[in-house]
Amino acid sequence: KLNFRYVGTSSLALPILLWSSVHASSAVAITDPGALSDVRSPVGVDFATYGFQFTIGSQDLLVTALGIWDAHPSGLLANHQVGLWDSSGTLLESVTVPLGNSTTSIASFCYQPLPVQVVLSADATYTIAATFVGGDPDGMKIGDFWSGPTYSADIQSESSCYIRSQFALPTDSIYGASYVGPNFQYTVVPEPSTSRTLTIGSIIFWGYRSWSNKKRVAQQGRCRQQPMPLPVAIDFVRFV
């Protein structure tokens, strides 16, 4: 988990803000939910938790929001709890995506910001899942093997999974079909070499600029302190 704080108004503040803006572009895990073949809700149970396992690529990801697929143009018809677990079964973070249209909506998914952003490590496996009630008015998007969702290049999907329980880590895999429900927003954490190069370059640039400004002000100050030279009397000689 990362905690961010303001670093002040020194000459290093602007380079740090520039560094943040360069790497602040947001992405989503499921970029396209795929062709719709059916919408289903849990049957014969009070609750069920559905999601998918995935593995991170070569760079760490910073998860900023969790979301869920929305089949209704006017927003969700019920609240849904969405969570993120690591491979050991530890719940890393969760949110409740509220009903209605008050949340951020991107490509048929409604998102709720995380109270604490979570870093997912490169090459590690995680699970994201959301809870649905029996006969849920929202439901999940169901696709077959050929019409499943499209995932970001930053992750590799393992399989859809579920558990017949209210908000718990799904342990049963689903084969031959894709259950599209939960999703997440993230940014790519830059590699250390990239961040060091940018930060050092920024420090050098803004440090030199600050030094130049101080030198110019000092020179101007010395010029102001020097006494003005006295007028020089010049005699004009007229030659006849």
XYZ file of N, CA and C in Angstrom:
720
model
N 0.835 -1.186 0.000
C 0.000 0.000 0.000
C 0.878 1.247 0.000
N 0.402 2.267 -0.684
C 1.165 3.486 -0.774
C 0.405 4.617 -0.121
N 1.138 5.478 0.606
C 0.564 6.688 1.153
C 1.273 7.864 0.505
N 0.495 8.835 0.054
C 1.081 9.957 -0.643
C 0.947 11.201 0.221
N 1.952 12.067 0.156
C 1.887 13.316 0.892
C 2.496 14.432 0.058
N 2.078 15.655 0.357
C 2.604 16.808 -0.366
C 4.009 17.095 0.117
N 4.919 17.366 -0.813
C 6.322 17.512 -0.432
C 6.742 18.948 -0.215
N 5.847 19.917 -0.454
C 6.212 21.302 -0.165
C 6.324 22.138 -1.431
N 6.815 23.366 -1.247
C 6.883 24.304 -2.358
C 8.315 24.584 -2.773
N 9.221 23.679 -2.495
C 10.610 23.878 -2.879
C 10.750 23.720 -4.378
N 11.993 23.902 -4.859
C 12.245 23.787 -6.289
C 12.067 22.362 -6.778
N 11.933 21.355 -5.859
C 11.747 19.972 -6.260
C 10.284 19.612 -6.407
N 9.378 20.488 -5.973
C 7.953 20.147 -6.011
C 7.455 19.966 -7.429
N 7.838 20.888 -8.318
C 7.348 20.805 -9.677
C 7.842 19.564 -10.406
N 9.142 19.194 -10.294
C 9.549 17.932 -10.935
C 8.758 16.734 -10.455
N 8.449 16.688 -9.140
C 7.693 15.554 -8.609
C 6.282 15.556 -9.167
N 5.670 16.740 -9.293
C 4.343 16.817 -9.870
C 4.366 16.413 -11.340
N 5.427 16.819 -12.051
C 5.563 16.418 -13.437
C 5.704 14.914 -13.552
N 6.498 14.308 -12.681
C 6.677 12.857 -12.681
C 5.350 12.150 -12.457
N 4.522 12.690 -11.521
C 3.229 12.070 -11.233
C 2.311 12.148 -12.442
N 2.291 13.301 -13.132
C 1.385 13.452 -14.253
C 1.766 12.564 -15.423
N 3.078 12.306 -15.597
C 3.518 11.455 -16.699
C 2.984 10.043 -16.527
N 2.946 9.544 -15.272
C 2.589 8.152 -15.015
C 1.186 8.002 -14.438
N 0.310 9.010 -14.610
C -0.998 8.984 -13.972
C -2.109 8.501 -14.895
N -1.787 8.081 -16.117
C -2.825 7.616 -17.025
C -3.440 6.325 -16.484
N -4.780 6.317 -16.422
C -5.487 5.187 -15.829
C -5.864 4.169 -16.895
N -5.909 2.892 -16.497
C -6.317 1.803 -17.382
C -7.272 0.904 -16.616
N -7.881 -0.050 -17.315
C -8.816 -0.992 -16.683
C -8.403 -2.415 -17.038
N -8.727 -3.356 -16.156
C -8.342 -4.752 -16.364
C -9.112 -5.368 -17.536
N -10.434 -5.222 -17.541
C -11.261 -5.703 -18.658
C -11.554 -4.510 -19.544
N -10.971 -4.494 -20.724
C -11.140 -3.360 -21.630
C -12.407 -3.461 -22.476
N -12.907 -4.685 -22.678
C -14.127 -4.901 -23.455
C -14.852 -6.114 -22.864
N -16.098 -5.955 -22.413
C -16.807 -7.098 -21.806
C -17.149 -8.203 -22.795
N -17.037 -7.947 -24.095
C -17.314 -8.981 -25.081
C -18.780 -9.034 -25.483
N -19.074 -9.945 -26.406
C -20.450 -10.092 -26.888
C -21.329 -10.701 -25.799
N -22.534 -10.206 -25.700
C -23.470 -10.663 -24.672
C -24.234 -11.883 -25.152
N -24.129 -12.966 -24.408
C -24.929 -14.152 -24.733
C -26.030 -14.400 -23.708
N -25.843 -13.886 -22.476
C -26.861 -14.092 -21.453
C -26.516 -13.222 -20.247
N -27.507 -12.949 -19.418
C -27.322 -12.264 -18.136
C -27.917 -13.156 -17.062
N -27.100 -13.520 -16.081
C -27.559 -14.458 -15.060
C -27.307 -13.917 -13.661
N -28.127 -14.433 -12.742
C -27.971 -14.171 -11.318
C -27.924 -15.515 -10.595
N -27.365 -15.547 -9.383
C -27.352 -16.817 -8.636
C -28.753 -17.377 -8.456
N -28.883 -18.692 -8.612
C -30.176 -19.374 -8.495
C -30.071 -20.431 -7.409
N -31.061 -20.510 -6.547
C -31.106 -21.534 -5.518
C -30.269 -21.228 -4.290
N -29.661 -20.037 -4.224
C -28.869 -19.631 -3.056
C -29.204 -18.179 -2.735
N -28.914 -17.806 -1.495
C -29.148 -16.419 -1.101
C -28.067 -15.493 -1.648
N -26.824 -15.986 -1.642
C -25.699 -15.176 -2.102
C -24.719 -16.052 -2.878
N -23.936 -15.411 -3.743
C -22.810 -16.061 -4.405
C -21.813 -14.978 -4.792
N -20.538 -15.341 -4.789
C -19.473 -14.402 -5.130
C -18.768 -14.894 -6.391
N -18.761 -14.049 -7.417
C -18.186 -14.406 -8.716
C -17.047 -13.454 -9.053
N -16.057 -13.976 -9.774
C -14.950 -13.139 -10.211
C -14.014 -13.882 -11.132
N -12.742 -13.476 -11.143
C -11.750 -14.156 -11.973
C -10.364 -14.008 -11.365
N -9.533 -14.996 -11.621
C -8.127 -14.954 -11.221
C -7.304 -14.369 -12.361
N -6.223 -13.693 -12.005
C -5.370 -13.084 -13.025
C -3.946 -12.966 -12.491
N -3.003 -12.890 -13.400
C -1.592 -12.742 -13.055
C -1.063 -11.434 -13.637
N -0.306 -10.696 -12.834
C 0.256 -9.418 -13.260
C 1.422 -9.665 -14.219
N 1.630 -8.751 -15.148
C 2.722 -8.844 -16.100
C 4.061 -8.473 -15.497
N 4.905 -7.831 -16.263
C 6.285 -7.561 -15.846
C 6.437 -6.323 -14.986
N 5.381 -5.524 -14.819
C 5.463 -4.314 -14.002
C 4.368 -4.300 -12.941
N 4.690 -3.735 -11.770
C 3.709 -3.592 -10.700
C 2.561 -2.694 -11.155
N 1.376 -2.949 -10.594
C 0.203 -2.131 -10.884
C -0.326 -1.507 -9.598
N -0.754 -0.270 -9.689
C -1.366 0.425 -8.559
C -2.869 0.487 -8.791
N -3.643 -0.282 -8.020
C -5.103 -0.338 -8.176
C -5.726 0.863 -7.471
N -6.546 1.618 -8.204
C -7.133 2.843 -7.667
C -8.633 2.737 -7.415
N -9.313 1.796 -8.088
C -10.768 1.669 -7.923
C -11.198 0.259 -8.314
N -12.282 -0.196 -7.685
C -12.895 -1.477 -8.030
C -14.278 -1.199 -8.604
N -14.708 -2.055 -9.548
C -15.990 -1.808 -10.181
C -16.726 -3.088 -10.531
N -17.873 -2.928 -11.181
C -18.710 -4.060 -11.542
C -19.465 -3.738 -12.830
N -19.732 -4.788 -13.613
C -20.432 -4.616 -14.880
C -21.867 -4.168 -14.641
N -22.332 -3.246 -15.469
C -23.667 -2.672 -15.325
C -24.464 -2.903 -16.605
N -25.535 -3.664 -16.494
C -26.368 -3.972 -17.665
C -27.416 -2.913 -17.929
N -27.527 -1.912 -17.036
C -28.612 -0.942 -17.139
C -28.054 0.450 -17.432
N -28.587 1.154 -18.410
C -28.088 2.494 -18.741
C -28.306 3.508 -17.627
N -29.249 3.244 -16.740
C -29.538 4.184 -15.651
C -28.734 3.892 -14.392
N -27.862 2.882 -14.425
C -27.049 2.564 -13.254
C -27.466 1.257 -12.605
N -26.691 0.850 -11.611
C -26.959 -0.404 -10.907
C -28.294 -0.342 -10.163
N -28.919 -1.506 -10.022
C -30.196 -1.598 -9.307
C -30.019 -2.081 -7.877
N -28.794 -2.436 -7.489
C -28.511 -2.900 -6.136
C -27.057 -2.593 -5.795
N -26.760 -2.592 -4.487
C -25.377 -2.421 -4.033
C -24.600 -3.723 -4.240
N -23.307 -3.590 -4.532
C -22.474 -4.778 -4.718
C -21.113 -4.567 -4.044
N -20.736 -5.543 -3.233
C -19.420 -5.502 -2.593
C -18.403 -6.180 -3.509
N -17.292 -5.497 -3.751
C -16.234 -5.997 -4.631
C -14.936 -6.034 -3.847
N -14.194 -7.149 -3.971
C -12.957 -7.294 -3.212
C -11.812 -7.798 -4.046
N -10.604 -7.649 -3.491
C -9.369 -8.055 -4.157
C -8.552 -8.890 -3.180
N -8.206 -10.123 -3.589
C -7.470 -11.049 -2.732
C -6.126 -11.400 -3.366
N -5.123 -11.696 -2.517
C -3.860 -12.194 -3.049
C -3.895 -13.722 -3.115
N -2.798 -14.339 -3.559
C -2.786 -15.782 -3.784
C -2.867 -16.591 -2.492
N -2.587 -15.972 -1.354
C -2.691 -16.671 -0.072
C -4.095 -16.589 0.522
N -5.001 -15.882 -0.160
C -6.368 -15.758 0.323
C -6.609 -14.566 1.213
N -5.634 -13.657 1.311
C -5.783 -12.460 2.138
C -6.543 -11.378 1.375
N -7.591 -10.839 1.998
C -8.341 -9.743 1.390
C -7.497 -8.472 1.475
N -7.133 -7.922 0.325
C -6.283 -6.727 0.295
C -7.084 -5.445 0.477
N -8.239 -5.378 -0.167
C -9.087 -4.188 -0.059
C -10.441 -4.506 -0.662
N -11.462 -3.761 -0.262
C -12.806 -3.950 -0.810
C -13.570 -2.638 -0.768
N -14.586 -2.552 -1.617
C -15.471 -1.386 -1.644
C -16.894 -1.882 -1.887
N -17.859 -1.033 -1.611
C -19.242 -1.274 -1.992
C -19.588 -0.309 -3.119
N -19.906 -0.872 -4.274
C -20.322 -0.041 -5.404
C -21.823 0.197 -5.248
N -22.245 1.437 -5.045
C -23.657 1.686 -4.716
C -24.570 1.639 -5.937
N -25.842 1.433 -5.675
C -26.833 1.446 -6.741
C -26.977 2.864 -7.283
N -27.594 2.963 -8.449
C -27.774 4.268 -9.072
C -26.629 4.612 -10.012
N -26.548 5.877 -10.380
C -25.548 6.331 -11.341
C -24.596 7.369 -10.754
N -24.355 7.291 -9.438
C -23.485 8.275 -8.789
C -22.006 7.920 -8.918
N -21.693 6.715 -9.391
C -20.311 6.285 -9.503
C -19.748 6.618 -10.888
N -18.434 6.440 -11.025
C -17.793 6.631 -12.324
C -18.113 5.447 -13.227
N -18.566 5.725 -14.438
C -18.934 4.668 -15.375
C -18.013 4.725 -16.588
N -17.375 3.582 -16.891
C -16.470 3.474 -18.029
C -16.767 2.160 -18.751
N -17.156 2.254 -20.014
C -17.360 1.068 -20.856
C -18.227 0.008 -20.177
N -19.391 0.424 -19.671
C -20.385 -0.465 -19.053
C -19.961 -1.006 -17.687
N -18.967 -0.398 -17.039
C -18.581 -0.772 -15.684
C -18.704 0.446 -14.770
N -19.240 0.215 -13.569
C -19.333 1.269 -12.558
C -18.215 1.084 -11.542
N -17.488 2.157 -11.217
C -16.315 2.066 -10.346
C -16.480 2.911 -9.088
N -15.897 2.388 -8.004
C -15.847 3.088 -6.731
C -14.378 3.179 -6.300
N -13.871 4.395 -5.992
C -12.457 4.529 -5.615
C -12.134 3.745 -4.347
N -10.922 3.206 -4.274
C -10.469 2.504 -3.079
C -10.132 3.503 -1.977
N -10.447 3.183 -0.731
C -10.038 4.071 0.372
C -8.521 4.121 0.511
N -7.852 2.996 0.219
C -6.389 2.926 0.206
C -5.977 2.197 -1.064
N -5.192 2.845 -1.897
C -4.760 2.224 -3.145
C -3.810 1.058 -2.871
N -3.893 0.037 -3.724
C -3.173 -1.220 -3.496
C -2.191 -1.475 -4.638
N -0.966 -1.867 -4.288
C 0.035 -2.228 -5.281
C 0.000 -3.738 -5.495
N -0.152 -4.155 -6.761
C -0.105 -5.566 -7.135
C 1.266 -5.844 -7.738
N 1.956 -6.844 -7.210
C 3.326 -7.122 -7.599
C 3.399 -7.844 -8.941
N 4.431 -7.536 -9.705
C 4.653 -8.183 -10.998
C 4.779 -9.695 -10.828
N 4.210 -10.442 -11.773
C 4.273 -11.908 -11.830
C 3.492 -12.607 -10.716
N 2.766 -11.862 -9.892
C 1.976 -12.468 -8.813
C 0.531 -12.670 -9.284
N -0.174 -13.618 -8.636
C -1.551 -13.958 -9.004
C -2.520 -13.431 -7.956
N -3.638 -12.903 -8.418
C -4.648 -12.315 -7.544
C -6.045 -12.745 -8.004
N -7.039 -12.442 -7.172
C -8.442 -12.721 -7.505
C -9.275 -11.493 -7.206
N -10.135 -11.127 -8.118
C -11.105 -10.065 -7.890
C -12.489 -10.683 -8.015
N -13.403 -10.299 -7.110
C -14.729 -10.914 -7.110
C -15.752 -9.949 -6.520
N -17.022 -10.202 -6.864
C -18.127 -9.376 -6.386
C -19.266 -10.271 -5.922
N -20.007 -9.794 -4.949
C -21.117 -10.564 -4.389
C -22.434 -10.218 -5.089
N -23.202 -11.268 -5.404
C -24.529 -11.115 -5.992
C -25.525 -11.868 -5.110
N -26.746 -11.357 -5.034
C -27.792 -12.035 -4.265
C -28.582 -12.937 -5.204
N -29.313 -13.889 -4.622
C -30.166 -14.749 -5.430
C -31.203 -13.928 -6.181
N -31.291 -14.132 -7.500
C -32.210 -13.343 -8.308
C -31.805 -11.889 -8.411
N -30.499 -11.639 -8.364
C -29.969 -10.268 -8.389
C -30.506 -9.499 -9.595
N -30.995 -8.254 -9.393
C -31.549 -7.488 -10.528
C -30.491 -7.031 -11.515
N -29.216 -7.043 -11.108
C -28.146 -6.624 -12.014
C -27.604 -7.815 -12.805
N -27.176 -8.848 -12.116
C -26.684 -10.036 -12.796
C -25.305 -9.860 -13.392
N -24.784 -10.962 -13.934
C -23.476 -10.994 -14.579
C -23.644 -11.231 -16.065
N -22.674 -10.722 -16.823
C -22.681 -10.953 -18.259
C -22.028 -12.306 -18.531
N -22.701 -13.155 -19.259
C -22.189 -14.484 -19.556
C -21.783 -14.547 -21.027
N -20.580 -15.034 -21.268
C -20.108 -15.219 -22.635
C -19.505 -16.601 -22.784
N -19.478 -17.117 -24.011
C -18.852 -18.421 -24.223
C -17.353 -18.240 -24.459
N -16.694 -19.331 -24.808
C -15.243 -19.302 -24.968
C -14.811 -18.323 -26.050
N -15.629 -18.170 -27.106
C -15.243 -17.351 -28.253
C -15.673 -15.901 -28.112
N -16.586 -15.612 -27.216
C -17.104 -14.240 -27.100
C -16.852 -13.656 -25.715
N -15.776 -14.102 -25.087
C -15.451 -13.624 -23.750
C -14.873 -12.226 -23.760
N -14.546 -11.706 -22.594
C -14.034 -10.342 -22.476
C -12.601 -10.214 -22.995
N -12.209 -8.977 -23.269
C -10.835 -8.654 -23.642
C -10.139 -8.026 -22.433
N -8.966 -8.550 -22.102
C -8.232 -8.071 -20.932
C -7.078 -7.156 -21.343
N -6.680 -6.319 -20.421
C -5.532 -5.439 -20.634
C -4.266 -6.263 -20.874
N -3.340 -5.700 -21.627
C -2.064 -6.374 -21.879
C -1.199 -6.443 -20.626
N -1.564 -5.694 -19.576
C -0.774 -5.682 -18.340
C -1.089 -6.861 -17.425
N -2.145 -7.626 -17.749
C -2.494 -8.779 -16.926
C -2.807 -9.978 -17.823
N -2.801 -11.151 -17.223
C -3.201 -12.372 -17.917
C -4.282 -13.054 -17.089
N -5.461 -13.217 -17.688
C -6.565 -13.843 -16.973
C -6.342 -15.351 -16.895
N -6.605 -15.911 -15.721
C -6.450 -17.356 -15.517
C -7.762 -18.089 -15.766
N -8.820 -17.730 -15.020
C -10.120 -18.381 -15.193
C -11.166 -17.650 -14.366
N -12.425 -17.815 -14.768
C -13.523 -17.320 -13.945
C -13.689 -18.249 -12.745
N -14.210 -17.717 -11.649
C -14.346 -18.525 -10.434
C -15.531 -18.026 -9.611
N -15.992 -18.867 -8.682
C -17.134 -18.494 -7.855
C -17.109 -19.287 -6.542
N -17.965 -18.853 -5.625
C -18.212 -19.585 -4.388
C -19.633 -19.258 -3.942
N -20.358 -20.247 -3.440
C -21.742 -20.039 -2.994
C -21.732 -19.512 -1.567
N -21.299 -18.286 -1.443
C -21.196 -17.647 -0.133
C -21.231 -16.137 -0.317
N -21.576 -15.435 0.755
C -21.626 -13.979 0.694
C -20.246 -13.396 0.907
N -19.720 -12.759 -0.090
C -18.443 -12.065 -0.096
C -17.327 -12.895 0.551
N -16.855 -13.850 -0.210
C -15.741 -14.693 0.208
C -14.876 -14.964 -1.011
N -13.644 -15.401 -0.764
C -12.726 -15.716 -1.861
C -13.284 -16.860 -2.691
N -13.508 -16.668 -3.997
C -14.007 -17.769 -4.849
C -12.943 -18.865 -4.986
N -13.363 -20.093 -4.814
C -12.414 -21.215 -4.863
C -12.735 -22.221 -5.950
N -13.900 -22.111 -6.589
C -14.302 -23.046 -7.640
C -14.142 -22.380 -9.010
N -13.433 -23.031 -9.903
C -13.202 -22.487 -11.238
C -14.370 -22.784 -12.169
N -14.538 -21.921 -13.173
C -15.577 -22.084 -14.184
C -14.879 -22.246 -15.530
N -15.137 -23.340 -16.223
C -14.486 -23.603 -17.497
C -15.506 -23.572 -18.636
N -15.071 -23.117 -19.799
C -15.934 -23.108 -20.980
C -16.860 -21.921 -21.073
N -16.806 -20.994 -20.096
C -17.652 -19.802 -20.132
C -16.960 -18.693 -19.356
N -17.327 -17.468 -19.658
C -16.771 -16.308 -18.948
C -17.895 -15.585 -18.218
N -17.685 -15.342 -16.946
C -18.646 -14.616 -16.128
C -18.061 -13.229 -15.873
N -18.609 -12.228 -16.538
C -18.090 -10.869 -16.421
C -18.887 -10.121 -15.366
N -18.223 -9.769 -14.283
C -18.843 -9.000 -13.207
C -17.892 -7.923 -12.721
N -16.923 -8.287 -11.854
C -16.029 -7.276 -11.285
C -14.927 -6.843 -12.255
N -14.396 -5.667 -11.994
C -13.307 -5.101 -12.793
C -12.542 -4.124 -11.901
N -11.381 -3.653 -12.362
C -10.650 -2.669 -11.562
C -9.903 -1.686 -12.452
N -9.709 -0.482 -11.905
C -8.891 0.548 -12.541
C -7.508 0.540 -11.912
N -6.504 0.918 -12.704
C -5.142 0.910 -12.187
C -4.252 1.842 -12.996
N -3.065 2.091 -12.474
C -1.995 2.738 -13.212
C -0.761 1.854 -13.110
N 0.098 1.906 -14.098
C 1.322 1.126 -14.098
C 2.368 1.828 -13.254
N 2.971 1.096 -12.327
C 4.038 1.653 -11.498
C 5.321 1.645 -12.328
N 5.974 2.808 -12.520
C 7.164 2.849 -13.373
C 8.315 2.060 -12.775
N 9.162 1.545 -13.641
C 10.332 0.815 -13.186
C 11.286 1.775 -12.479
N 12.031 1.292 -11.469
C 12.929 2.172 -10.700
C 13.904 2.941 -11.570
N 14.456 2.312 -12.609
C 15.440 2.998 -13.451
C 14.812 4.187 -14.154
N 13.548 4.015 -14.608
C 12.865 5.102 -15.290
C 12.591 6.257 -14.351
N 12.086 5.938 -13.147
C 11.758 7.001 -12.204
C 13.016 7.720 -11.726
N 14.115 6.964 -11.528
C 15.360 7.603 -11.088
C 15.891 8.537 -12.159
N 15.856 8.093 -13.425
C 16.359 8.930 -14.505
C 15.576 10.225 -14.607
N 14.233 10.119 -14.564
C 13.394 11.303 -14.666
C 13.580 12.219 -13.474
N 13.625 11.641 -12.268
C 13.749 12.459 -11.065
C 15.097 13.169 -11.021
N 16.186 12.442 -11.301
C 17.507 13.054 -11.263
C 17.622 14.151 -12.314
N 17.101 13.868 -13.521
C 17.135 14.880 -14.564
C 16.362 16.121 -14.166
N 15.204 15.927 -13.537
C 14.393 17.062 -13.104
C 15.104 17.863 -12.016
N 15.728 17.148 -11.071
C 16.439 17.835 -9.995
C 17.575 18.676 -10.550
N 18.329 18.116 -11.500
C 19.448 18.861 -12.087
C 18.946 20.107 -12.800
N 17.865 19.929 -13.602
C 17.346 21.056 -14.365
C 16.855 22.179 -13.457
N 15.986 21.801 -12.505
C 15.406 22.833 -11.642
C 16.421 23.356 -10.631
N 17.389 22.540 -10.250
C 18.453 23.045 -9.386
C 19.299 24.085 -10.098
N 19.639 23.812 -11.368
C 20.418 24.768 -12.148
C 19.628 26.051 -12.354
N 18.333 25.909 -12.627
C 17.519 27.097 -12.848
C 17.439 27.942 -11.582
N 17.263 27.282 -10.432
C 17.214 28.012 -9.167
C 18.539 28.721 -8.903
N 19.673 28.030 -9.171
C 20.984 28.632 -8.963
C 21.189 29.833 -9.879
N 20.719 29.714 -11.146
C 20.868 30.813 -12.096
C 20.069 32.032 -11.649
N 18.837 31.782 -11.149
C 18.009 32.897 -10.679
C 18.651 33.612 -9.501
N 19.182 32.810 -8.556
C 19.822 33.420 -7.394
C 21.051 34.217 -7.799
N 21.834 33.684 -8.769
C 23.026 34.375 -9.224
C 22.663 35.696 -9.893
N 21.589 35.689 -10.699
C 21.178 36.899 -11.390
C 20.698 37.947 -10.402
N 19.930 37.525 -9.395
C 19.447 38.465 -8.376
C 20.613 39.063 -7.607
N 21.612 38.192 -7.283
C 22.777 38.693 -6.558
C 23.544 39.706 -7.381
N 23.699 39.452 -8.673
C 24.404 40.387 -9.536
C 23.656 41.706 -9.638
N 22.323 41.606 -9.741
C 21.527 42.830 -9.792
C 21.659 43.617 -8.497
N 21.746 42.893 -7.377
C 21.920 43.553 -6.091
C 23.246 44.284 -6.009
N 24.316 43.654 -6.496
C 25.628 44.300 -6.469
C 25.641 45.530 -7.360
N 24.955 45.442 -8.492
C 24.903 46.599 -9.382
C 24.184 47.763 -8.721
N 23.131 47.463 -7.959
C 22.386 48.535 -7.298
C 23.189 49.161 -6.177
N 24.080 48.388 -5.535
C 24.848 48.919 -4.417
C 26.022 49.775 -4.861
N 26.485 49.656 -6.099
C 27.610 50.434 -6.563
C 27.194 51.888 -6.751
N 28.005 52.848 -6.280
C 27.654 54.269 -6.447
C 27.685 54.668 -7.911
N 26.811 55.573 -8.264
C 26.759 56.051 -9.637
C 27.998 56.897 -9.901
N 28.634 56.746 -11.052
C 29.827 57.564 -11.352
C 29.452 59.029 -11.512
N 30.397 59.922 -11.083
C 30.172 61.358 -11.205
C 30.256 61.777 -12.663
N 29.500 62.794 -13.024
C 29.581 63.281 -14.408
C 30.990 63.753 -14.738
N 31.427 63.507 -15.918
C 32.758 63.932 -16.359
C 32.616 65.178 -17.214
N 33.345 66.209 -16.767
C 33.288 67.472 -17.509
C 34.125 67.353 -18.779
N 33.542 67.681 -19.871
C 34.228 67.591 -21.146
C 34.317 69.013 -21.741
N 35.523 69.447 -21.991
C 35.739 70.768 -22.613
C 35.854 70.597 -24.121
N 35.030 71.367 -24.803
C 35.076 71.335 -26.261
C 35.981 72.461 -26.729
N 36.985 72.176 -27.489
C 37.935 73.177 -27.970
C 37.606 73.475 -29.431
N 37.442 74.701 -29.663
C 37.138 75.092 -31.034
C 38.431 75.491 -31.729
N 38.706 74.820 -32.791
C 39.904 75.152 -33.550
C 39.530 76.106 -34.668
N 40.366 77.154 -34.721
C 40.097 78.166 -35.769
C 41.093 77.956 -36.889
